[in-house]
mmCIF file of N, CA and C in Angstrom:
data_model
loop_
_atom_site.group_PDB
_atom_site.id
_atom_site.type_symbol
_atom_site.label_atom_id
_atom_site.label_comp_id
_atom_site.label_asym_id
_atom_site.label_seq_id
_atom_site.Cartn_x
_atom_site.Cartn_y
_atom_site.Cartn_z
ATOM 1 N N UNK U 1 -22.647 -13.477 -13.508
ATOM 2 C CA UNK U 1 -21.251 -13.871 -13.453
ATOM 3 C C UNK U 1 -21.078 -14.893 -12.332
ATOM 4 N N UNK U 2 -20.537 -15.710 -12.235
ATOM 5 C CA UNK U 2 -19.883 -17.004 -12.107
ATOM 6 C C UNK U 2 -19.067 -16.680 -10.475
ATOM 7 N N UNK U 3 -19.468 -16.887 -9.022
ATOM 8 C CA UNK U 3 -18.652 -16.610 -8.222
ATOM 9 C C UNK U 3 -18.450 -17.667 -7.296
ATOM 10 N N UNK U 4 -17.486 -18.081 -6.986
ATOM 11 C CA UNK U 4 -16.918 -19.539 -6.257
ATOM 12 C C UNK U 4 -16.544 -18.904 -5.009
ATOM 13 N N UNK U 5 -17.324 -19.683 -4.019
ATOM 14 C CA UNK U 5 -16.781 -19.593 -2.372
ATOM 15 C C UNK U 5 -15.562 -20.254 -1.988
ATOM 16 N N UNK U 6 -14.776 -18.963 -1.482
ATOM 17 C CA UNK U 6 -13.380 -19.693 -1.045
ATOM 18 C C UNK U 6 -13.332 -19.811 0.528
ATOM 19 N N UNK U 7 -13.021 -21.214 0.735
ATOM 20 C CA UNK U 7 -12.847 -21.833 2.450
ATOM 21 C C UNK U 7 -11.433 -21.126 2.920
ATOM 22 N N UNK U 8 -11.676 -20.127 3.807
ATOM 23 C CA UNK U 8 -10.461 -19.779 4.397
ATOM 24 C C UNK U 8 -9.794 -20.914 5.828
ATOM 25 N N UNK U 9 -11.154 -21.766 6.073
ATOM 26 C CA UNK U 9 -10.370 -22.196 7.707
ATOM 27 C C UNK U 9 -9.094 -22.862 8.065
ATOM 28 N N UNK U 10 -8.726 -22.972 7.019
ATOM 29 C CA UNK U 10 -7.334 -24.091 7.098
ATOM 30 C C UNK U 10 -6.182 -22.855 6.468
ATOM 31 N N UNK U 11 -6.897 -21.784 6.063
ATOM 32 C CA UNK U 11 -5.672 -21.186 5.619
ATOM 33 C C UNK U 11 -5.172 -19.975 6.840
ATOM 34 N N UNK U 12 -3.345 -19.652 6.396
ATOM 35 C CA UNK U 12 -3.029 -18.613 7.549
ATOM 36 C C UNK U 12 -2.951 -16.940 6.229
ATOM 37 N N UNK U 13 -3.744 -16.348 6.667
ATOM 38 C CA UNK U 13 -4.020 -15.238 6.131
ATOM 39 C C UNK U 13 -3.380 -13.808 6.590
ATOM 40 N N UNK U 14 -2.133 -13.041 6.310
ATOM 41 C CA UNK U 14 -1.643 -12.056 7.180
ATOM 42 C C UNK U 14 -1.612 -10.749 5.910
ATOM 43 N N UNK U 15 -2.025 -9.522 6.335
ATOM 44 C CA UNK U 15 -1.703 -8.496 5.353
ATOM 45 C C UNK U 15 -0.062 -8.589 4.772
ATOM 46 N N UNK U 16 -0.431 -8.451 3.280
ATOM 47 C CA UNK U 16 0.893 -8.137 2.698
ATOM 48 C C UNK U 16 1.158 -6.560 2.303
ATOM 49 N N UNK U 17 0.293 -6.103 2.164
ATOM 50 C CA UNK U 17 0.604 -4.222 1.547
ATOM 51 C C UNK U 17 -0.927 -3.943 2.162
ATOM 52 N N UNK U 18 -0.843 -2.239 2.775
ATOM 53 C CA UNK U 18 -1.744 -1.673 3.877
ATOM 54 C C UNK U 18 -3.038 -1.298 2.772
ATOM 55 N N UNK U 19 -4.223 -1.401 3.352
ATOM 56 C CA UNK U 19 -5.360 -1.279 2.089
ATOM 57 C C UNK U 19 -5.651 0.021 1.596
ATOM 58 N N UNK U 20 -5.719 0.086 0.121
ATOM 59 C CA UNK U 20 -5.293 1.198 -0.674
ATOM 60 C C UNK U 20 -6.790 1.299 -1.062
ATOM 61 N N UNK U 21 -6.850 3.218 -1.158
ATOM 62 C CA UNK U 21 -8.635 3.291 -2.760
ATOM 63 C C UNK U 21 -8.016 2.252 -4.313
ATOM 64 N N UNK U 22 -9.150 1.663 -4.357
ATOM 65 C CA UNK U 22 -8.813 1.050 -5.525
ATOM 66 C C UNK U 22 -9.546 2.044 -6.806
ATOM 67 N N UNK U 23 -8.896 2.006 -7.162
ATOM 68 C CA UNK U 23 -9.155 2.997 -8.769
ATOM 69 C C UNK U 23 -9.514 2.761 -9.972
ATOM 70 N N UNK U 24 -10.618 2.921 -10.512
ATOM 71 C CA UNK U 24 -11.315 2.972 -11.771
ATOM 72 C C UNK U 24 -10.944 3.082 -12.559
ATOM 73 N N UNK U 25 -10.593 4.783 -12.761
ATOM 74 C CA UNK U 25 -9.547 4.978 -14.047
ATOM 75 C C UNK U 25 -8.302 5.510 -13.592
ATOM 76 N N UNK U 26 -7.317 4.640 -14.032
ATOM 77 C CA UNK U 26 -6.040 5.367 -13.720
ATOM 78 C C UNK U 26 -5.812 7.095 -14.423
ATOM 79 N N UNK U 27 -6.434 7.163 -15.370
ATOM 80 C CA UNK U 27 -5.973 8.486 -16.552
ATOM 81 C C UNK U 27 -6.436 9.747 -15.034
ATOM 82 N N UNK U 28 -7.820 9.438 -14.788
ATOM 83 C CA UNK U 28 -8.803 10.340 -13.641
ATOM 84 C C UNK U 28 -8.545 10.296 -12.324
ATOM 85 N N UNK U 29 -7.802 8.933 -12.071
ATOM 86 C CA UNK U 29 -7.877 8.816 -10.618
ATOM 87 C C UNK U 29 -9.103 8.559 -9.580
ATOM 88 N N UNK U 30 -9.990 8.147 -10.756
ATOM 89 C CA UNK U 30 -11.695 7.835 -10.037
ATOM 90 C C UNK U 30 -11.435 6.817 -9.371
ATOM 91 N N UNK U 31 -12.086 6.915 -7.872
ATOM 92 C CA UNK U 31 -12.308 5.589 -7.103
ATOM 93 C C UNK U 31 -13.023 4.874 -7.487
ATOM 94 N N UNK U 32 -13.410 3.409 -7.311
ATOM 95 C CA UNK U 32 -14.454 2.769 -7.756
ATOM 96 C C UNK U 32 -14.783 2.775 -6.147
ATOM 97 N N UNK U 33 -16.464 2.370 -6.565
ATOM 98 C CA UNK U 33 -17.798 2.507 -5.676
ATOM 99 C C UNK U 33 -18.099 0.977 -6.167
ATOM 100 N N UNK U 34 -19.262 0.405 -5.040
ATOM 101 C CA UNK U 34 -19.623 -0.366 -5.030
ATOM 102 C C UNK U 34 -20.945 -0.001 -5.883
ATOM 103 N N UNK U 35 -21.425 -1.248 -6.727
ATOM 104 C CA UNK U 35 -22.271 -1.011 -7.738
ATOM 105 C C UNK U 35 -23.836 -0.953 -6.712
ATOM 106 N N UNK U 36 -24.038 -2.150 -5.918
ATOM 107 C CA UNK U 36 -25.013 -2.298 -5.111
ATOM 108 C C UNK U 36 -25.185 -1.025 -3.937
ATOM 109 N N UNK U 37 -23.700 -0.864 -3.153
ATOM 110 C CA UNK U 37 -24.159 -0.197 -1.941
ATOM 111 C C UNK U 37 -23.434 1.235 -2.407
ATOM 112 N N UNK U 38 -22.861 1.760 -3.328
ATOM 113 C CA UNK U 38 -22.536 2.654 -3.304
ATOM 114 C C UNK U 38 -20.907 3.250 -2.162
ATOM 115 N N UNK U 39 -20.311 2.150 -1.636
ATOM 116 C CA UNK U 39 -19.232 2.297 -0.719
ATOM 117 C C UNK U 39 -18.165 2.367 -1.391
ATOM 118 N N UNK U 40 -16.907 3.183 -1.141
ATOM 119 C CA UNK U 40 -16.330 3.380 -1.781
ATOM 120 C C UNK U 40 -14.969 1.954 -1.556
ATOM 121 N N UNK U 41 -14.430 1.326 -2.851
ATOM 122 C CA UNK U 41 -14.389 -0.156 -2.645
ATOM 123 C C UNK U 41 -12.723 0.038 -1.786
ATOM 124 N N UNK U 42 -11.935 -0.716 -1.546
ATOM 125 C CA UNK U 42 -10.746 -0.515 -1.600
ATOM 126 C C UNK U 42 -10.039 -1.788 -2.055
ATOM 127 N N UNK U 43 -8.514 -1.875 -1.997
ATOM 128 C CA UNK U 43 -7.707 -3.129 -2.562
ATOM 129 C C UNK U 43 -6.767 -3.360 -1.295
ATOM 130 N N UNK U 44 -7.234 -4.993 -0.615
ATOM 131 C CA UNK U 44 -6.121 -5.142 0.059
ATOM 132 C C UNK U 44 -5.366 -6.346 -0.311
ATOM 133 N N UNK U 45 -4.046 -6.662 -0.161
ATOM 134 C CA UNK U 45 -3.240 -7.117 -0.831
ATOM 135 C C UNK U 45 -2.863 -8.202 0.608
ATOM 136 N N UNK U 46 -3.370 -10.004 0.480
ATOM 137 C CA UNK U 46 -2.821 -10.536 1.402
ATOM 138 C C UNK U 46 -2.054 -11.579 1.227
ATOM 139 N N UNK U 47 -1.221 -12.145 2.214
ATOM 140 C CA UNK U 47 -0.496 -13.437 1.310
ATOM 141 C C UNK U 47 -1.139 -14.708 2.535
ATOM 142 N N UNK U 48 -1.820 -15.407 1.646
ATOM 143 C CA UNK U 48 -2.691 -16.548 1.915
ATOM 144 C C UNK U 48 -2.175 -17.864 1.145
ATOM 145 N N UNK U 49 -1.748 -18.570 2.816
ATOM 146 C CA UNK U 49 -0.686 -19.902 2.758
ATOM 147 C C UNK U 49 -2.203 -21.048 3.292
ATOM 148 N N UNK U 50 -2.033 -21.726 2.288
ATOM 149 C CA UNK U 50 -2.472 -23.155 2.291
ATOM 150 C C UNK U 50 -2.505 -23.987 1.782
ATOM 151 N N UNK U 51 -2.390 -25.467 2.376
ATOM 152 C CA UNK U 51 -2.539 -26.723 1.671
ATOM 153 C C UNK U 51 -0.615 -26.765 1.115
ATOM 154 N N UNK U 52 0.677 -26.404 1.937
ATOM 155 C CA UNK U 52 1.887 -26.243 1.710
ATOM 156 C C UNK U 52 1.696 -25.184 0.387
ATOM 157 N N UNK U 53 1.109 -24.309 -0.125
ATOM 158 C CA UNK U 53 1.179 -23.151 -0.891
ATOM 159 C C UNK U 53 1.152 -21.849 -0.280
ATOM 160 N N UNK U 54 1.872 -20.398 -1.097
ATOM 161 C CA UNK U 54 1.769 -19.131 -0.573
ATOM 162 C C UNK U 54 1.565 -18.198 -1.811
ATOM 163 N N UNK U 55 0.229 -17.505 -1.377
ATOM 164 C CA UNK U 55 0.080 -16.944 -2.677
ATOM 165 C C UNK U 55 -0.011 -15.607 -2.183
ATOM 166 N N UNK U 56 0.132 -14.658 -2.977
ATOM 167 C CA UNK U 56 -0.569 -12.845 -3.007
ATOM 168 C C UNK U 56 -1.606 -12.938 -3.637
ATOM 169 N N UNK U 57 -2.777 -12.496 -2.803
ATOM 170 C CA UNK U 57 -4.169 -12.253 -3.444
ATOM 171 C C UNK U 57 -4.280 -10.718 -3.260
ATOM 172 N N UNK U 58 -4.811 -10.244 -4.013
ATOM 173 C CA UNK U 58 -5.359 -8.753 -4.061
ATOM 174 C C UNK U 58 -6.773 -8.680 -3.974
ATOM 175 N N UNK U 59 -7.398 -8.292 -3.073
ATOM 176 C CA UNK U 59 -8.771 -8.335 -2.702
ATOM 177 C C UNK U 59 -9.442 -6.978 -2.860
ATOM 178 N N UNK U 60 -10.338 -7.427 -3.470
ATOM 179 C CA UNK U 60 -11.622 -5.925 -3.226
ATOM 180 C C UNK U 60 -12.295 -6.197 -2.060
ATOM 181 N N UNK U 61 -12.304 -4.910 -1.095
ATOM 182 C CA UNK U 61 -13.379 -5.083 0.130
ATOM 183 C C UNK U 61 -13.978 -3.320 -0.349
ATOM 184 N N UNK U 62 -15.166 -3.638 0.496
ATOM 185 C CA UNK U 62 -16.079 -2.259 0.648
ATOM 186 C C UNK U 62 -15.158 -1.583 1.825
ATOM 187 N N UNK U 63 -14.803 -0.530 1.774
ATOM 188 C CA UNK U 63 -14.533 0.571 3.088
ATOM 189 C C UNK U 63 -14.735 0.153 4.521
ATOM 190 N N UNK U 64 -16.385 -0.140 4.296
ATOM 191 C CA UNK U 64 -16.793 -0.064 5.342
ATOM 192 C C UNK U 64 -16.423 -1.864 5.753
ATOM 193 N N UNK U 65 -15.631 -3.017 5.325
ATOM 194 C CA UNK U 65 -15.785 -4.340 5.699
ATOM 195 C C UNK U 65 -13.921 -4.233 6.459
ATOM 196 N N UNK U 66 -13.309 -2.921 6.391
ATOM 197 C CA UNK U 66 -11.559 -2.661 6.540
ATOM 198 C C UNK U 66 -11.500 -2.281 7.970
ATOM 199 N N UNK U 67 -10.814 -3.512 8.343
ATOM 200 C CA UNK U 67 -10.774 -2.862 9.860
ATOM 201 C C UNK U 67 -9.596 -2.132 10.195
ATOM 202 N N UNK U 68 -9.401 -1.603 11.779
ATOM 203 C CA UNK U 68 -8.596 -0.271 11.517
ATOM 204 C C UNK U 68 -6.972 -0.997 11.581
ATOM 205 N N UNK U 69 -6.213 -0.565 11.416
ATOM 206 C CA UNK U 69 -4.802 -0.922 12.035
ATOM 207 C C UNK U 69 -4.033 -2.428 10.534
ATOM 208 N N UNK U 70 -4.560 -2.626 9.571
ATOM 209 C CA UNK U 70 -4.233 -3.279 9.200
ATOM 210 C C UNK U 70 -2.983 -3.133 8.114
ATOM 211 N N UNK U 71 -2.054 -3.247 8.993
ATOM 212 C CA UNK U 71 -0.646 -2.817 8.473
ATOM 213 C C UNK U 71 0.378 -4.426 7.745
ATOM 214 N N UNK U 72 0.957 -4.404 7.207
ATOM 215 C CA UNK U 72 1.871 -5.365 6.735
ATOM 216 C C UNK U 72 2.243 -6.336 7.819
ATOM 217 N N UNK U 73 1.791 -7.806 8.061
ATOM 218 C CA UNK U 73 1.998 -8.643 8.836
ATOM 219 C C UNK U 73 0.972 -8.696 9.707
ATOM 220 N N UNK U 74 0.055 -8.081 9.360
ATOM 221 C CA UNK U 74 -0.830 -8.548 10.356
ATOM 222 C C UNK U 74 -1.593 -9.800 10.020
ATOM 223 N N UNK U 75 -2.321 -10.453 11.568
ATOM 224 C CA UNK U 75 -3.154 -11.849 11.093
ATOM 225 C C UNK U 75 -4.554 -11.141 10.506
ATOM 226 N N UNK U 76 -5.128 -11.890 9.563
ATOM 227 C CA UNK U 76 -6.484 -11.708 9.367
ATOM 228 C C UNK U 76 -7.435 -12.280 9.270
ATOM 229 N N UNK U 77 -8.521 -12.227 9.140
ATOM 230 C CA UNK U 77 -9.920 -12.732 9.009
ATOM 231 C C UNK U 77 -10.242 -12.641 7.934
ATOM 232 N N UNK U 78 -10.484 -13.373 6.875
ATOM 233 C CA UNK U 78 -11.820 -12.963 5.510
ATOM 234 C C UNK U 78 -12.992 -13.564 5.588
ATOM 235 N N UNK U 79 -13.701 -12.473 5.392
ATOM 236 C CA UNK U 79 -15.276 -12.606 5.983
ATOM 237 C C UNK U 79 -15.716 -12.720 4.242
ATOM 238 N N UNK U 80 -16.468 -14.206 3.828
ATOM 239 C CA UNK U 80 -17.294 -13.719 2.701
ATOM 240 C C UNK U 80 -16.791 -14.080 1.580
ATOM 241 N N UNK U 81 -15.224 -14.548 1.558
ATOM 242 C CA UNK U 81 -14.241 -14.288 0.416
ATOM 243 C C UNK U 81 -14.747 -15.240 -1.116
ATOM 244 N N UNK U 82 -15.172 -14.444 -2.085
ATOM 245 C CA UNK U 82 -15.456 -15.352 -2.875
ATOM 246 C C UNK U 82 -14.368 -14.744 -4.720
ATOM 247 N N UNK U 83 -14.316 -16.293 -5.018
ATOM 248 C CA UNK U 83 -12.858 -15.696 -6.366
ATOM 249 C C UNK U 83 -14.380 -15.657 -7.540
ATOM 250 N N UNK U 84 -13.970 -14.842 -8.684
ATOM 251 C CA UNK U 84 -14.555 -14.482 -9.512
ATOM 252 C C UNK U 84 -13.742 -14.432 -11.121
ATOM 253 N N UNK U 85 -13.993 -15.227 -11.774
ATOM 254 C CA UNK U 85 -13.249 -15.719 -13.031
ATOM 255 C C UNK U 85 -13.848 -14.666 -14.235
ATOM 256 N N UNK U 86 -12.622 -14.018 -14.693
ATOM 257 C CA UNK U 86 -13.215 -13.131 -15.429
ATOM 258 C C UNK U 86 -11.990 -12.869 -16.798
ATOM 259 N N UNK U 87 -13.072 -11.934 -18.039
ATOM 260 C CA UNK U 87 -12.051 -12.299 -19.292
ATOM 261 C C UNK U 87 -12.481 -11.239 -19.921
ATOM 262 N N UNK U 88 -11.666 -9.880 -21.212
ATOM 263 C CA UNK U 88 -11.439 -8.781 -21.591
ATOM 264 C C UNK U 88 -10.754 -9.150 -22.859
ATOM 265 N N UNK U 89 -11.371 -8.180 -23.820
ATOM 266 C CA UNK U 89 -10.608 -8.708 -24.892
ATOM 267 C C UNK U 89 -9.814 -6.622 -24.542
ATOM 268 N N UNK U 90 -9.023 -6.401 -25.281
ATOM 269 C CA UNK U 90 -8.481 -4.868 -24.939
ATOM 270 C C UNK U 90 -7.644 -4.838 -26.297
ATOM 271 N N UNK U 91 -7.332 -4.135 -27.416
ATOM 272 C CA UNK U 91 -6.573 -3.267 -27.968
ATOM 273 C C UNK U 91 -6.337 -5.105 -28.821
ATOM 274 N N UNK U 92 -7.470 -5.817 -29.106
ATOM 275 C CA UNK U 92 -7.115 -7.046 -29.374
ATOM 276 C C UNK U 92 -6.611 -8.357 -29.249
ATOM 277 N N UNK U 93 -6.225 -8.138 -27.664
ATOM 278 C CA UNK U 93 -5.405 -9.283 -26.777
ATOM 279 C C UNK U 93 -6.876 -9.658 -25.777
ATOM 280 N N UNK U 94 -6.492 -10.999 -25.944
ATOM 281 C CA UNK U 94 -7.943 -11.376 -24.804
ATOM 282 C C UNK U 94 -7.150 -11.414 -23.404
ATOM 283 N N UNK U 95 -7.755 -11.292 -22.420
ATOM 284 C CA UNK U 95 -6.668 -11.511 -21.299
ATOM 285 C C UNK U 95 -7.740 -12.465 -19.811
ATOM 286 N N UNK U 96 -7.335 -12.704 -19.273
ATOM 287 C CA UNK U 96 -8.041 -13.781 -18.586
ATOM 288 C C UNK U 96 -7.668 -13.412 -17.221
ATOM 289 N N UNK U 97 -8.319 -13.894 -16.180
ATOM 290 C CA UNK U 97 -7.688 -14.007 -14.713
ATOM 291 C C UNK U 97 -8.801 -14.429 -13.458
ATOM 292 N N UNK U 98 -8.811 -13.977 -12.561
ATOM 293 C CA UNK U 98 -9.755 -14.304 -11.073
ATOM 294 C C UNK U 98 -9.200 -12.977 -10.328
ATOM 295 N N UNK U 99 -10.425 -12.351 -10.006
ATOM 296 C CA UNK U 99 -10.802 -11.736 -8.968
ATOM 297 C C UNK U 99 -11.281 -12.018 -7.851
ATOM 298 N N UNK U 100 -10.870 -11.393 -6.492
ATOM 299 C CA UNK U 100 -11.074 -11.731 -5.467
ATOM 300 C C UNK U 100 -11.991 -10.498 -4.753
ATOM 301 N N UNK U 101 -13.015 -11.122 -4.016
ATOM 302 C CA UNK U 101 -13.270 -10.078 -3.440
ATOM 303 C C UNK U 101 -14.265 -10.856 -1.972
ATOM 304 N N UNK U 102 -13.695 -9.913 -0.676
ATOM 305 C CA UNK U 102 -14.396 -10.546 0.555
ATOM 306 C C UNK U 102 -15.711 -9.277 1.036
ATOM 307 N N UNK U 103 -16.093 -9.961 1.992
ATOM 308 C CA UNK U 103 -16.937 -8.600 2.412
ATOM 309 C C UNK U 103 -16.644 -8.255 3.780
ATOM 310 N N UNK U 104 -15.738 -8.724 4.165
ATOM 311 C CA UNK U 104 -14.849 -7.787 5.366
ATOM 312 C C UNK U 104 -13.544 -8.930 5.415
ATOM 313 N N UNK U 105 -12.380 -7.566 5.887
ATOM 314 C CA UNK U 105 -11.041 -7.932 5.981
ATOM 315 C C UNK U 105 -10.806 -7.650 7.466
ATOM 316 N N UNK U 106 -11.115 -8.624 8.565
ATOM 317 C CA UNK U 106 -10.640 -8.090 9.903
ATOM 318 C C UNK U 106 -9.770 -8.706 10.337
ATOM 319 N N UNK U 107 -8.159 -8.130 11.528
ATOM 320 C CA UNK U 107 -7.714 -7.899 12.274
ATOM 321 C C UNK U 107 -7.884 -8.886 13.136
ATOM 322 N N UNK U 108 -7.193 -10.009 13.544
ATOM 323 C CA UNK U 108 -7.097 -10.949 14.586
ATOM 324 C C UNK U 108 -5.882 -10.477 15.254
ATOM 325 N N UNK U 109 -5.350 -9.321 15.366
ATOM 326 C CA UNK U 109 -4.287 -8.926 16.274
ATOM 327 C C UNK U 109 -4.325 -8.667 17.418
ATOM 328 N N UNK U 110 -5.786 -7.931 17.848
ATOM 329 C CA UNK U 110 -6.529 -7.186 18.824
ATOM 330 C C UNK U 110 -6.945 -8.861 19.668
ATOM 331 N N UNK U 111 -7.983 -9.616 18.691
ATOM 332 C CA UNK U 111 -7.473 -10.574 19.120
ATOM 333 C C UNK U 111 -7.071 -11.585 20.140
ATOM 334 N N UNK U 112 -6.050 -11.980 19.175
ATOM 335 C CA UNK U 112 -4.546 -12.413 20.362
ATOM 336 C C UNK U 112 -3.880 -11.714 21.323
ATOM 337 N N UNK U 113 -4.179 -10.648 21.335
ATOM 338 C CA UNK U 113 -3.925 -9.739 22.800
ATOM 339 C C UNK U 113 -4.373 -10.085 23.562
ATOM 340 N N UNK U 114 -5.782 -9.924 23.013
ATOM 341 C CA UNK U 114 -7.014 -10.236 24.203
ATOM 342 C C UNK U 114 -7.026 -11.620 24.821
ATOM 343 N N UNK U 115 -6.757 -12.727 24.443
ATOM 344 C CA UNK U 115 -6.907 -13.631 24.862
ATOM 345 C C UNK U 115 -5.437 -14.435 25.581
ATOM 346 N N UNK U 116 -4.353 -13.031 25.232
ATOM 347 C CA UNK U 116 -2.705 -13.732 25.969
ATOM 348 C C UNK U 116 -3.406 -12.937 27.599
ATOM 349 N N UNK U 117 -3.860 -11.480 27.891
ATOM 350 C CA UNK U 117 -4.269 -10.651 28.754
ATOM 351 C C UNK U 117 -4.988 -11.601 29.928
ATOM 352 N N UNK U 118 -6.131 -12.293 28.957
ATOM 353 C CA UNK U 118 -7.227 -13.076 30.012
ATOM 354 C C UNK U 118 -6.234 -14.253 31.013
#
């Protein structure tokens, strides 16, 4: 499958909704796991402004790439972030879209503390 590296440096990246288990099957409530490492994945939801645009991306990160404290408005980091173009046919409707997924979502809040302090 087909995965395109996305350049975050020019963009301003802040949590939009706090990172949730992302779920497999809704009917079960199964988490999804990472296929390679076995981590259990999660969904964080950011709004990423660039180039005069503002979008909501919904990101898959591994557990272990979620740093702590990342609440609504915070600044962030995407470590890795690459979009993934993908397509389903379901109940006869084809449906199309891009997935996102980084391999860590960190916290530049801690940060800018640190460096107003020094």
């Amino acid at each position: 499958m087909r995965q395109i590296p996305v350049d975050t440096s020019n963009a301003v990246v802040m949590v939009a909704k706090a990172p949730q288990p992302k779920v497999k099957d809704r009917r079960t409530g199964e988490i999804a796991l990472d296929a390679e490492t076995g981590a259990k994945l999660m969904t964080v939801d950011v709004m990423f402004a660039a180039n005069n645009e503002v979008e909501i991306l919904s990101l898959t990160v591994p557990e272990t790439g979620v740093s702590e404290e990342l609440t609504m408005g915070t600044p962030v980091a995407l470590t890795g972030l690459i979009a993934r173009p993908w397509e389903n046919e379901f109940n006869g409707q084809r449906r199309h879209g891009i997935a996102f997924r980084a391999v860590a979502v960190t916290s530049l809040a801690a940060a800018g503390s640190a460096s107003k302090a020094a």
